[in-house]
């Protein structure tokens, strides 16, 4: 079997699955249960300075988006950083680390953007024996109004400055957690690297309002008649997070910067996609809050089986495998032609493909009087909308047309490749990919 042991910026853990900084990592009881279930590491919920207490709302803290089957797709939270005393958290971190020395223990931190505040808290964390710190530059609500969280993460100069303070005042590896609430994720990542960060983690939650109560006329969750924007996470944010991970992983200026991938990891397959896209490990929150800590056992067995099936010996063999194939649109091969094919043995004649294509796409699916659906090759542009709306897996597939055959839609010969051409045949103003 594949060995899932990972070494992320010198921090070893028995597998690449860490719990993200969030309610599941707020106290010793939770973290011990997580380690007993098999998690490779945790990022302890964000600690603040030893000063005025943080006060959370005593009411609903979560808003949600569900699929048609009531499956949780997205979770919005308005919870702040830990509201438990700093000394209690530090004592518990030390106790857990002593009992689980083989697990990664990272401590998330958020203090005012003043060097003395960082100098004060870092030695306290170091004394616990923690393996590293994660700088929370991403929280979009509550703390950002106080000049912390995403208020720092949206300003590259602040990121670089605070990261440099941390690196100058601790021996511990430093991970910078990035906010997605920004136009170009590469800029804060570059700032973190310039400040000496050992790695970045992303994404933190997305600024959001998930719903509005149409009786109270206030955002959900509603506290005494009012609501506020919060942080969005869960399976729905995975596409956004994967793209941002890819942007960093394939940037020439950021090459070699380790990445901890966060956002909607629910299954081993999600984790494998993050690893293939350049992440060295993954962090999980919403899935654990939805299904409990033991979900990691499926993730561990699934990833191990997948690596075995591919002849890979460890997660490191998978990291970055998809990065070379992640391109910009102008480098895609416009001579690649495929057509939709409907498997009549699997078709249940629901007509979804026909309705979608006829009304909103290219009128490329025909329906007979007895509801047999077939593809009109001369109209199909291979957009694959039909596949995405079909309720039967593998009923509709895309089949590549062989080089040298004629595309019935355009009458042109399908070319095998244009990689060596200096210009693209359909657009002489564009240089083709080498």
Coordinates of N, CA and C in Angstrom, one line a residue, residues 45-54 81-87 89-90 108-122 124-125 143 146 148:
X45 N -7.8 26.4 16.2 CA -8.6 27.6 15.9 C -7.9 28.8 16.3
X46 N -8.1 29.9 15.5 CA -7.3 31.1 15.6 C -7.3 31.7 17.1
X47 N -6.1 31.9 17.6 CA -5.9 32.5 18.8 C -5.6 34.0 18.6
X48 N -6.1 34.8 19.6 CA -5.9 36.2 19.6 C -5.0 36.6 20.7
X49 N -4.7 37.9 20.9 CA -3.9 38.4 21.9 C -4.5 38.3 23.3
X50 N -3.7 38.3 24.3 CA -4.2 38.2 25.7 C -4.7 39.5 26.2
X51 N -5.9 39.9 25.8 CA -6.4 41.2 26.1 C -7.9 41.1 26.3
X52 N -8.6 42.1 25.9 CA -10.1 42.1 26.0 C -10.7 40.8 25.4
X53 N -11.6 40.1 26.0 CA -12.1 38.8 25.5 C -12.9 39.0 24.2
X54 N -12.8 38.0 23.4 CA -13.6 38.0 22.1 C -15.0 37.5 22.5
X81 N -12.9 34.5 16.0 CA -11.8 33.6 16.4 C -12.2 33.0 17.8
X82 N -11.3 32.2 18.4 CA -11.7 31.6 19.6 C -12.1 32.6 20.7
X83 N -13.1 32.3 21.5 CA -13.5 33.1 22.6 C -13.1 32.5 23.9
X84 N -12.2 31.5 23.9 CA -11.7 30.9 25.1 C -10.4 31.6 25.5
X85 N -10.1 31.7 26.7 CA -8.9 32.4 27.2 C -7.6 31.9 26.5
X86 N -6.7 32.7 26.2 CA -5.4 32.4 25.6 C -4.7 31.3 26.4
X87 N -4.6 31.5 27.7 CA -3.8 30.6 28.5 C -4.4 29.2 28.5
X89 N -6.2 27.8 26.0 CA -5.8 27.2 24.7 C -4.4 26.7 24.6
X90 N -3.5 27.6 25.1 CA -2.0 27.2 25.0 C -1.8 25.9 25.9
X108 N -3.1 28.6 14.6 CA -3.5 29.8 13.8 C -3.5 31.0 14.7
X109 N -3.0 32.1 14.2 CA -2.8 33.4 15.0 C -3.4 34.6 14.2
X110 N -4.0 35.5 15.0 CA -4.5 36.7 14.5 C -4.4 37.8 15.7
X111 N -3.5 38.7 15.5 CA -3.4 39.8 16.5 C -3.2 41.1 15.8
X112 N -3.4 42.2 16.4 CA -3.3 43.5 15.7 C -2.0 43.6 14.9
X113 N -2.1 44.5 13.9 CA -1.0 44.7 12.9 C 0.1 45.6 13.6
X114 N 0.6 45.1 14.7 CA 1.6 45.8 15.4 C 2.7 44.8 15.8
X115 N 4.0 45.1 15.5 CA 5.0 44.2 15.7 C 5.1 43.7 17.2
X116 N 4.9 44.5 18.1 CA 5.0 44.1 19.5 C 3.9 43.0 19.9
X117 N 2.7 43.1 19.3 CA 1.7 42.1 19.5 C 2.1 40.7 19.0
X118 N 2.8 40.7 17.9 CA 3.3 39.4 17.3 C 4.5 38.9 18.2
X119 N 5.4 39.8 18.6 CA 6.5 39.4 19.4 C 6.0 38.8 20.7
X120 N 4.9 39.3 21.2 CA 4.4 38.8 22.5 C 3.8 37.4 22.5
X121 N 3.1 37.1 21.4 CA 2.4 35.9 21.3 C 3.2 34.7 20.8
X122 N 4.2 35.0 20.0 CA 4.9 33.9 19.4 C 5.7 33.0 20.4
X124 N 4.9 32.4 23.4 CA 3.9 31.6 24.1 C 3.5 30.3 23.3
X125 N 3.3 30.5 22.0 CA 3.0 29.4 21.1 C 4.2 28.4 21.0
X143 N -13.5 40.3 12.6 CA -12.2 40.7 12.9 C -11.6 41.7 11.9
X146 N -11.8 45.2 12.6 CA -10.9 45.7 13.6 C -9.5 45.7 13.1
X148 N -7.9 43.4 11.2 CA -7.2 42.1 11.2 C -7.8 41.3 10.1

